[in-house]
Amino acid sequence: MPAAATQQAPKPAQSAPSAPQNQPQKSAALQRLAALPQNAGIALCALLLVCALFVGNARALQRATPKAFLRQGDVASIVEDRAAQARNAVTVAERASDIEAARSAVEEAADQLESAKTAREISRADQKLTAAVSELIEAASDGLKGDDANMLERAADLFAEQGSFLRQEARAYNEDAERAEKLYDRLPTRFLLAEPDVYEGI
């Protein structure tokens, strides 16, 4: 008896590969771009070019710019000590004759130095504090004798010493900041970027 023919199950039809889900979105975007007037397309390309140039310039300047002056070396502690020595001079000078105007000037300048954040702000506040302390010592020196005079001199010496330390840190910082300034001057988008921070007056 002939063997029964083996029936094979029909193979399922293979579905066509589905198109990526974002394909319609890409097509729609391309259609919108193609529909743009020529002038608008040129303007859009110019805008994208300017944006790319700005981002590139900003990144280059960021790489060339040194970290914040307050984070350099011992700058933060030097600024704190310098303001403290200025106030010590005020405490001693108050034992002399009336120095209210000089005392107020020192206190105000010391507050500004402690609240300054950038190298430029610190340099300006420190110059103001230096002038105020000098006027304070001049106003009080004639009215102090003996130990009081020695204490005022000691406070003035420590104040000046901290000033020397601060200027040393500032010179090292400015060496790096000057390189950033030279790069800044060459950047075509510099008018959109912040000028590099520098310590003034040294």
PDB file of C-alpha atoms in Angstrom:
ATOM      1  CA  MET A   1       0.000   0.000   0.000  1.00  0.00           C
ATOM      2  CA  PRO A   2       1.593   3.342  -0.920  1.00  0.00           C
ATOM      3  CA  ALA A   3       2.663   5.465   1.956  1.00  0.00           C
ATOM      4  CA  ALA A   4       0.420   8.453   2.559  1.00  0.00           C
ATOM      5  CA  ALA A   5       1.905  11.656   1.447  1.00  0.00           C
ATOM      6  CA  THR A   6       3.057  13.741   4.370  1.00  0.00           C
ATOM      7  CA  GLN A   7       1.314  17.071   4.401  1.00  0.00           C
ATOM      8  CA  GLN A   8       3.492  20.018   5.369  1.00  0.00           C
ATOM      9  CA  ALA A   9       2.023  22.917   7.298  1.00  0.00           C
ATOM     10  CA  PRO A  10       2.021  26.110   5.299  1.00  0.00           C
ATOM     11  CA  LYS A  11       4.861  28.472   6.280  1.00  0.00           C
ATOM     12  CA  PRO A  12       3.774  31.772   7.775  1.00  0.00           C
ATOM     13  CA  ALA A  13       4.199  34.666   5.465  1.00  0.00           C
ATOM     14  CA  GLN A  14       7.202  36.797   6.413  1.00  0.00           C
ATOM     15  CA  SER A  15       6.246  40.359   7.209  1.00  0.00           C
ATOM     16  CA  ALA A  16       8.139  43.127   5.546  1.00  0.00           C
ATOM     17  CA  PRO A  17      10.637  44.846   7.840  1.00  0.00           C
ATOM     18  CA  SER A  18       8.996  47.764   9.571  1.00  0.00           C
ATOM     19  CA  ALA A  19      10.305  51.208   8.870  1.00  0.00           C
ATOM     20  CA  PRO A  20      12.021  52.971  11.754  1.00  0.00           C
ATOM     21  CA  GLN A  21       9.558  54.821  13.921  1.00  0.00           C
ATOM     22  CA  ASN A  22      11.292  58.139  13.470  1.00  0.00           C
ATOM     23  CA  GLN A  23      11.351  57.892   9.698  1.00  0.00           C
ATOM     24  CA  PRO A  24       8.086  59.834   9.240  1.00  0.00           C
ATOM     25  CA  GLN A  25       9.385  62.555  11.573  1.00  0.00           C
ATOM     26  CA  LYS A  26      12.625  62.864   9.616  1.00  0.00           C
ATOM     27  CA  SER A  27      10.738  63.008   6.354  1.00  0.00           C
ATOM     28  CA  ALA A  28       8.430  65.709   7.714  1.00  0.00           C
ATOM     29  CA  ALA A  29      11.379  67.740   8.955  1.00  0.00           C
ATOM     30  CA  LEU A  30      13.153  67.474   5.621  1.00  0.00           C
ATOM     31  CA  GLN A  31       9.987  68.525   3.840  1.00  0.00           C
ATOM     32  CA  ARG A  32       9.652  71.586   6.056  1.00  0.00           C
ATOM     33  CA  LEU A  33      13.278  72.510   5.412  1.00  0.00           C
ATOM     34  CA  ALA A  34      12.811  72.047   1.696  1.00  0.00           C
ATOM     35  CA  ALA A  35       9.764  74.312   1.830  1.00  0.00           C
ATOM     36  CA  LEU A  36      11.705  77.169   3.403  1.00  0.00           C
ATOM     37  CA  PRO A  37      12.320  80.172   1.179  1.00  0.00           C
ATOM     38  CA  GLN A  38      15.897  80.497   0.013  1.00  0.00           C
ATOM     39  CA  ASN A  39      16.553  83.614   2.096  1.00  0.00           C
ATOM     40  CA  ALA A  40      15.232  81.926   5.217  1.00  0.00           C
ATOM     41  CA  GLY A  41      17.423  78.901   4.575  1.00  0.00           C
ATOM     42  CA  ILE A  42      20.503  81.067   4.197  1.00  0.00           C
ATOM     43  CA  ALA A  43      19.631  82.931   7.406  1.00  0.00           C
ATOM     44  CA  LEU A  44      19.169  79.656   9.263  1.00  0.00           C
ATOM     45  CA  CYS A  45      22.525  78.336   8.063  1.00  0.00           C
ATOM     46  CA  ALA A  46      24.207  81.587   9.104  1.00  0.00           C
ATOM     47  CA  LEU A  47      22.603  81.383  12.542  1.00  0.00           C
ATOM     48  CA  LEU A  48      23.757  77.801  13.033  1.00  0.00           C
ATOM     49  CA  LEU A  49      27.268  78.788  11.972  1.00  0.00           C
ATOM     50  CA  VAL A  50      27.377  81.667  14.440  1.00  0.00           C
ATOM     51  CA  CYS A  51      26.105  79.405  17.237  1.00  0.00           C
ATOM     52  CA  ALA A  52      28.748  76.788  16.475  1.00  0.00           C
ATOM     53  CA  LEU A  53      31.454  79.460  16.350  1.00  0.00           C
ATOM     54  CA  PHE A  54      30.285  80.951  19.659  1.00  0.00           C
ATOM     55  CA  VAL A  55      30.277  77.565  21.413  1.00  0.00           C
ATOM     56  CA  GLY A  56      33.744  76.755  20.074  1.00  0.00           C
ATOM     57  CA  ASN A  57      35.136  80.134  21.152  1.00  0.00           C
ATOM     58  CA  ALA A  58      33.564  79.812  24.602  1.00  0.00           C
ATOM     59  CA  ARG A  59      35.078  76.373  25.148  1.00  0.00           C
ATOM     60  CA  ALA A  60      38.518  77.489  23.989  1.00  0.00           C
ATOM     61  CA  LEU A  61      38.424  80.494  26.324  1.00  0.00           C
ATOM     62  CA  GLN A  62      37.222  78.346  29.211  1.00  0.00           C
ATOM     63  CA  ARG A  63      40.152  75.955  28.743  1.00  0.00           C
ATOM     64  CA  ALA A  64      42.641  78.848  28.660  1.00  0.00           C
ATOM     65  CA  THR A  65      41.200  80.693  31.683  1.00  0.00           C
ATOM     66  CA  PRO A  66      42.737  79.825  35.086  1.00  0.00           C
ATOM     67  CA  LYS A  67      40.532  78.761  37.955  1.00  0.00           C
ATOM     68  CA  ALA A  68      39.003  81.465  40.139  1.00  0.00           C
ATOM     69  CA  PHE A  69      41.562  83.640  41.950  1.00  0.00           C
ATOM     70  CA  LEU A  70      40.023  82.884  45.354  1.00  0.00           C
ATOM     71  CA  ARG A  71      40.717  79.179  44.737  1.00  0.00           C
ATOM     72  CA  GLN A  72      44.373  79.776  43.894  1.00  0.00           C
ATOM     73  CA  GLY A  73      46.910  78.712  46.499  1.00  0.00           C
ATOM     74  CA  ASP A  74      46.351  80.466  49.831  1.00  0.00           C
ATOM     75  CA  VAL A  75      44.459  83.461  48.439  1.00  0.00           C
ATOM     76  CA  ALA A  76      41.306  82.914  50.514  1.00  0.00           C
ATOM     77  CA  SER A  77      43.199  82.689  53.820  1.00  0.00           C
ATOM     78  CA  ILE A  78      45.446  85.634  52.896  1.00  0.00           C
ATOM     79  CA  VAL A  79      42.433  87.825  52.170  1.00  0.00           C
ATOM     80  CA  GLU A  80      40.884  86.796  55.499  1.00  0.00           C
ATOM     81  CA  ASP A  81      44.106  87.500  57.414  1.00  0.00           C
ATOM     82  CA  ARG A  82      44.612  90.846  55.699  1.00  0.00           C
ATOM     83  CA  ALA A  83      41.142  92.043  56.665  1.00  0.00           C
ATOM     84  CA  ALA A  84      41.706  90.773  60.225  1.00  0.00           C
ATOM     85  CA  GLN A  85      45.010  92.660  60.572  1.00  0.00           C
ATOM     86  CA  ALA A  86      43.344  95.832  59.312  1.00  0.00           C
ATOM     87  CA  ARG A  87      40.702  95.484  62.035  1.00  0.00           C
ATOM     88  CA  ASN A  88      43.421  94.808  64.627  1.00  0.00           C
ATOM     89  CA  ALA A  89      44.992  98.107  63.638  1.00  0.00           C
ATOM     90  CA  VAL A  90      41.616  99.786  64.166  1.00  0.00           C
ATOM     91  CA  THR A  91      41.313  98.282  67.664  1.00  0.00           C
ATOM     92  CA  VAL A  92      44.700  99.681  68.684  1.00  0.00           C
ATOM     93  CA  ALA A  93      44.213 103.018  66.919  1.00  0.00           C
ATOM     94  CA  GLU A  94      40.972 103.666  68.789  1.00  0.00           C
ATOM     95  CA  ARG A  95      43.065 104.265  71.916  1.00  0.00           C
ATOM     96  CA  ALA A  96      44.392 107.414  70.297  1.00  0.00           C
ATOM     97  CA  SER A  97      42.474 110.606  69.584  1.00  0.00           C
ATOM     98  CA  ASP A  98      39.321 110.789  67.496  1.00  0.00           C
ATOM     99  CA  ILE A  99      39.804 108.588  64.400  1.00  0.00           C
ATOM    100  CA  GLU A 100      36.164 107.918  63.565  1.00  0.00           C
ATOM    101  CA  ALA A 101      36.473 108.800  59.872  1.00  0.00           C
ATOM    102  CA  ALA A 102      39.602 106.690  59.403  1.00  0.00           C
ATOM    103  CA  ARG A 103      38.073 103.789  61.356  1.00  0.00           C
ATOM    104  CA  SER A 104      34.921 103.799  59.222  1.00  0.00           C
ATOM    105  CA  ALA A 105      36.977 103.807  56.022  1.00  0.00           C
ATOM    106  CA  VAL A 106      38.977 100.772  57.152  1.00  0.00           C
ATOM    107  CA  GLU A 107      35.881  98.845  58.240  1.00  0.00           C
ATOM    108  CA  GLU A 108      34.112  99.527  54.948  1.00  0.00           C
ATOM    109  CA  ALA A 109      37.138  98.522  52.854  1.00  0.00           C
ATOM    110  CA  ALA A 110      37.707  95.368  54.932  1.00  0.00           C
ATOM    111  CA  ASP A 111      34.081  94.343  54.393  1.00  0.00           C
ATOM    112  CA  GLN A 112      34.444  94.884  50.649  1.00  0.00           C
ATOM    113  CA  LEU A 113      37.620  92.798  50.538  1.00  0.00           C
ATOM    114  CA  GLU A 114      35.981  89.898  52.371  1.00  0.00           C
ATOM    115  CA  SER A 115      32.942  89.948  50.069  1.00  0.00           C
ATOM    116  CA  ALA A 116      34.950  90.279  46.825  1.00  0.00           C
ATOM    117  CA  LYS A 117      34.802  87.240  44.531  1.00  0.00           C
ATOM    118  CA  THR A 118      36.877  87.952  41.421  1.00  0.00           C
ATOM    119  CA  ALA A 119      40.522  88.911  41.064  1.00  0.00           C
ATOM    120  CA  ARG A 120      39.526  92.354  39.799  1.00  0.00           C
ATOM    121  CA  GLU A 121      37.159  92.938  42.750  1.00  0.00           C
ATOM    122  CA  ILE A 122      39.768  91.743  45.242  1.00  0.00           C
ATOM    123  CA  SER A 123      42.467  93.974  43.778  1.00  0.00           C
ATOM    124  CA  ARG A 124      40.284  97.079  43.896  1.00  0.00           C
ATOM    125  CA  ALA A 125      39.053  96.377  47.426  1.00  0.00           C
ATOM    126  CA  ASP A 126      42.595  95.695  48.620  1.00  0.00           C
ATOM    127  CA  GLN A 127      43.902  98.929  47.141  1.00  0.00           C
ATOM    128  CA  LYS A 128      41.126 100.787  48.920  1.00  0.00           C
ATOM    129  CA  LEU A 129      41.900  98.974  52.191  1.00  0.00           C
ATOM    130  CA  THR A 130      45.627  99.716  51.890  1.00  0.00           C
ATOM    131  CA  ALA A 131      44.945 103.428  51.525  1.00  0.00           C
ATOM    132  CA  ALA A 132      42.474 103.395  54.431  1.00  0.00           C
ATOM    133  CA  VAL A 133      44.895 101.599  56.784  1.00  0.00           C
ATOM    134  CA  SER A 134      47.670 104.019  55.841  1.00  0.00           C
ATOM    135  CA  GLU A 135      45.455 106.992  56.725  1.00  0.00           C
ATOM    136  CA  LEU A 136      44.386 105.292  59.968  1.00  0.00           C
ATOM    137  CA  ILE A 137      47.964 104.719  61.097  1.00  0.00           C
ATOM    138  CA  GLU A 138      48.932 108.279  60.215  1.00  0.00           C
ATOM    139  CA  ALA A 139      45.953 109.647  62.169  1.00  0.00           C
ATOM    140  CA  ALA A 140      46.641 107.511  65.245  1.00  0.00           C
ATOM    141  CA  SER A 141      50.435 107.383  65.410  1.00  0.00           C
ATOM    142  CA  ASP A 142      50.856 110.752  67.158  1.00  0.00           C
ATOM    143  CA  GLY A 143      48.387 109.848  69.898  1.00  0.00           C
ATOM    144  CA  LEU A 144      49.852 106.447  70.829  1.00  0.00           C
ATOM    145  CA  LYS A 145      52.842 105.798  73.054  1.00  0.00           C
ATOM    146  CA  GLY A 146      54.701 102.822  74.496  1.00  0.00           C
ATOM    147  CA  ASP A 147      52.994  99.445  74.135  1.00  0.00           C
ATOM    148  CA  ASP A 148      50.075 100.874  72.172  1.00  0.00           C
ATOM    149  CA  ALA A 149      52.423 102.342  69.584  1.00  0.00           C
ATOM    150  CA  ASN A 150      54.288  99.019  69.333  1.00  0.00           C
ATOM    151  CA  MET A 151      51.037  97.098  68.893  1.00  0.00           C
ATOM    152  CA  LEU A 152      49.924  99.427  66.119  1.00  0.00           C
ATOM    153  CA  GLU A 153      53.268  99.040  64.388  1.00  0.00           C
ATOM    154  CA  ARG A 154      53.027  95.255  64.707  1.00  0.00           C
ATOM    155  CA  ALA A 155      49.527  95.226  63.215  1.00  0.00           C
ATOM    156  CA  ALA A 156      50.726  97.422  60.364  1.00  0.00           C
ATOM    157  CA  ASP A 157      53.692  95.109  59.687  1.00  0.00           C
ATOM    158  CA  LEU A 158      51.472  92.007  59.605  1.00  0.00           C
ATOM    159  CA  PHE A 159      49.032  93.803  57.332  1.00  0.00           C
ATOM    160  CA  ALA A 160      51.855  94.703  54.940  1.00  0.00           C
ATOM    161  CA  GLU A 161      53.227  91.149  55.070  1.00  0.00           C
ATOM    162  CA  GLN A 162      49.871  89.679  54.041  1.00  0.00           C
ATOM    163  CA  GLY A 163      49.768  92.239  51.243  1.00  0.00           C
ATOM    164  CA  SER A 164      53.080  90.934  49.910  1.00  0.00           C
ATOM    165  CA  PHE A 165      51.751  87.379  49.971  1.00  0.00           C
ATOM    166  CA  LEU A 166      48.622  88.465  48.123  1.00  0.00           C
ATOM    167  CA  ARG A 167      50.624  90.185  45.392  1.00  0.00           C
ATOM    168  CA  GLN A 168      52.778  87.076  44.939  1.00  0.00           C
ATOM    169  CA  GLU A 169      49.666  84.997  44.356  1.00  0.00           C
ATOM    170  CA  ALA A 170      48.309  87.682  42.030  1.00  0.00           C
ATOM    171  CA  ARG A 171      51.438  87.704  39.851  1.00  0.00           C
ATOM    172  CA  ALA A 172      51.279  83.927  39.426  1.00  0.00           C
ATOM    173  CA  TYR A 173      47.576  84.146  38.595  1.00  0.00           C
ATOM    174  CA  ASN A 174      48.053  86.965  36.083  1.00  0.00           C
ATOM    175  CA  GLU A 175      50.621  84.956  34.129  1.00  0.00           C
ATOM    176  CA  ASP A 176      47.870  82.478  33.250  1.00  0.00           C
ATOM    177  CA  ALA A 177      45.194  85.162  32.941  1.00  0.00           C
ATOM    178  CA  GLU A 178      47.281  87.097  30.402  1.00  0.00           C
ATOM    179  CA  ARG A 179      47.369  84.062  28.113  1.00  0.00           C
ATOM    180  CA  ALA A 180      43.588  83.906  28.318  1.00  0.00           C
ATOM    181  CA  GLU A 181      43.415  87.640  27.519  1.00  0.00           C
ATOM    182  CA  LYS A 182      45.538  87.205  24.389  1.00  0.00           C
ATOM    183  CA  LEU A 183      43.263  84.402  23.209  1.00  0.00           C
ATOM    184  CA  TYR A 184      40.197  86.517  24.014  1.00  0.00           C
ATOM    185  CA  ASP A 185      41.493  89.354  21.830  1.00  0.00           C
ATOM    186  CA  ARG A 186      41.740  86.972  18.852  1.00  0.00           C
ATOM    187  CA  LEU A 187      38.274  85.419  19.178  1.00  0.00           C
ATOM    188  CA  PRO A 188      35.749  86.612  16.573  1.00  0.00           C
ATOM    189  CA  THR A 189      32.874  86.285  19.082  1.00  0.00           C
ATOM    190  CA  ARG A 190      34.646  87.992  21.982  1.00  0.00           C
ATOM    191  CA  PHE A 191      31.956  90.702  22.133  1.00  0.00           C
ATOM    192  CA  LEU A 192      29.568  87.954  23.302  1.00  0.00           C
ATOM    193  CA  LEU A 193      31.962  86.507  25.902  1.00  0.00           C
ATOM    194  CA  ALA A 194      33.034  87.746  29.317  1.00  0.00           C
ATOM    195  CA  GLU A 195      36.529  89.227  29.392  1.00  0.00           C
ATOM    196  CA  PRO A 196      39.015  87.124  31.417  1.00  0.00           C
ATOM    197  CA  ASP A 197      39.433  88.165  35.061  1.00  0.00           C
ATOM    198  CA  VAL A 198      42.759  89.757  36.061  1.00  0.00           C
ATOM    199  CA  TYR A 199      44.281  91.208  39.212  1.00  0.00           C
ATOM    200  CA  GLU A 200      44.830  94.919  38.738  1.00  0.00           C
ATOM    201  CA  GLY A 201      47.448  97.240  40.183  1.00  0.00           C
ATOM    202  CA  ILE A 202      50.576  95.073  40.198  1.00  0.00           C
TER     203      ILE A 202
END
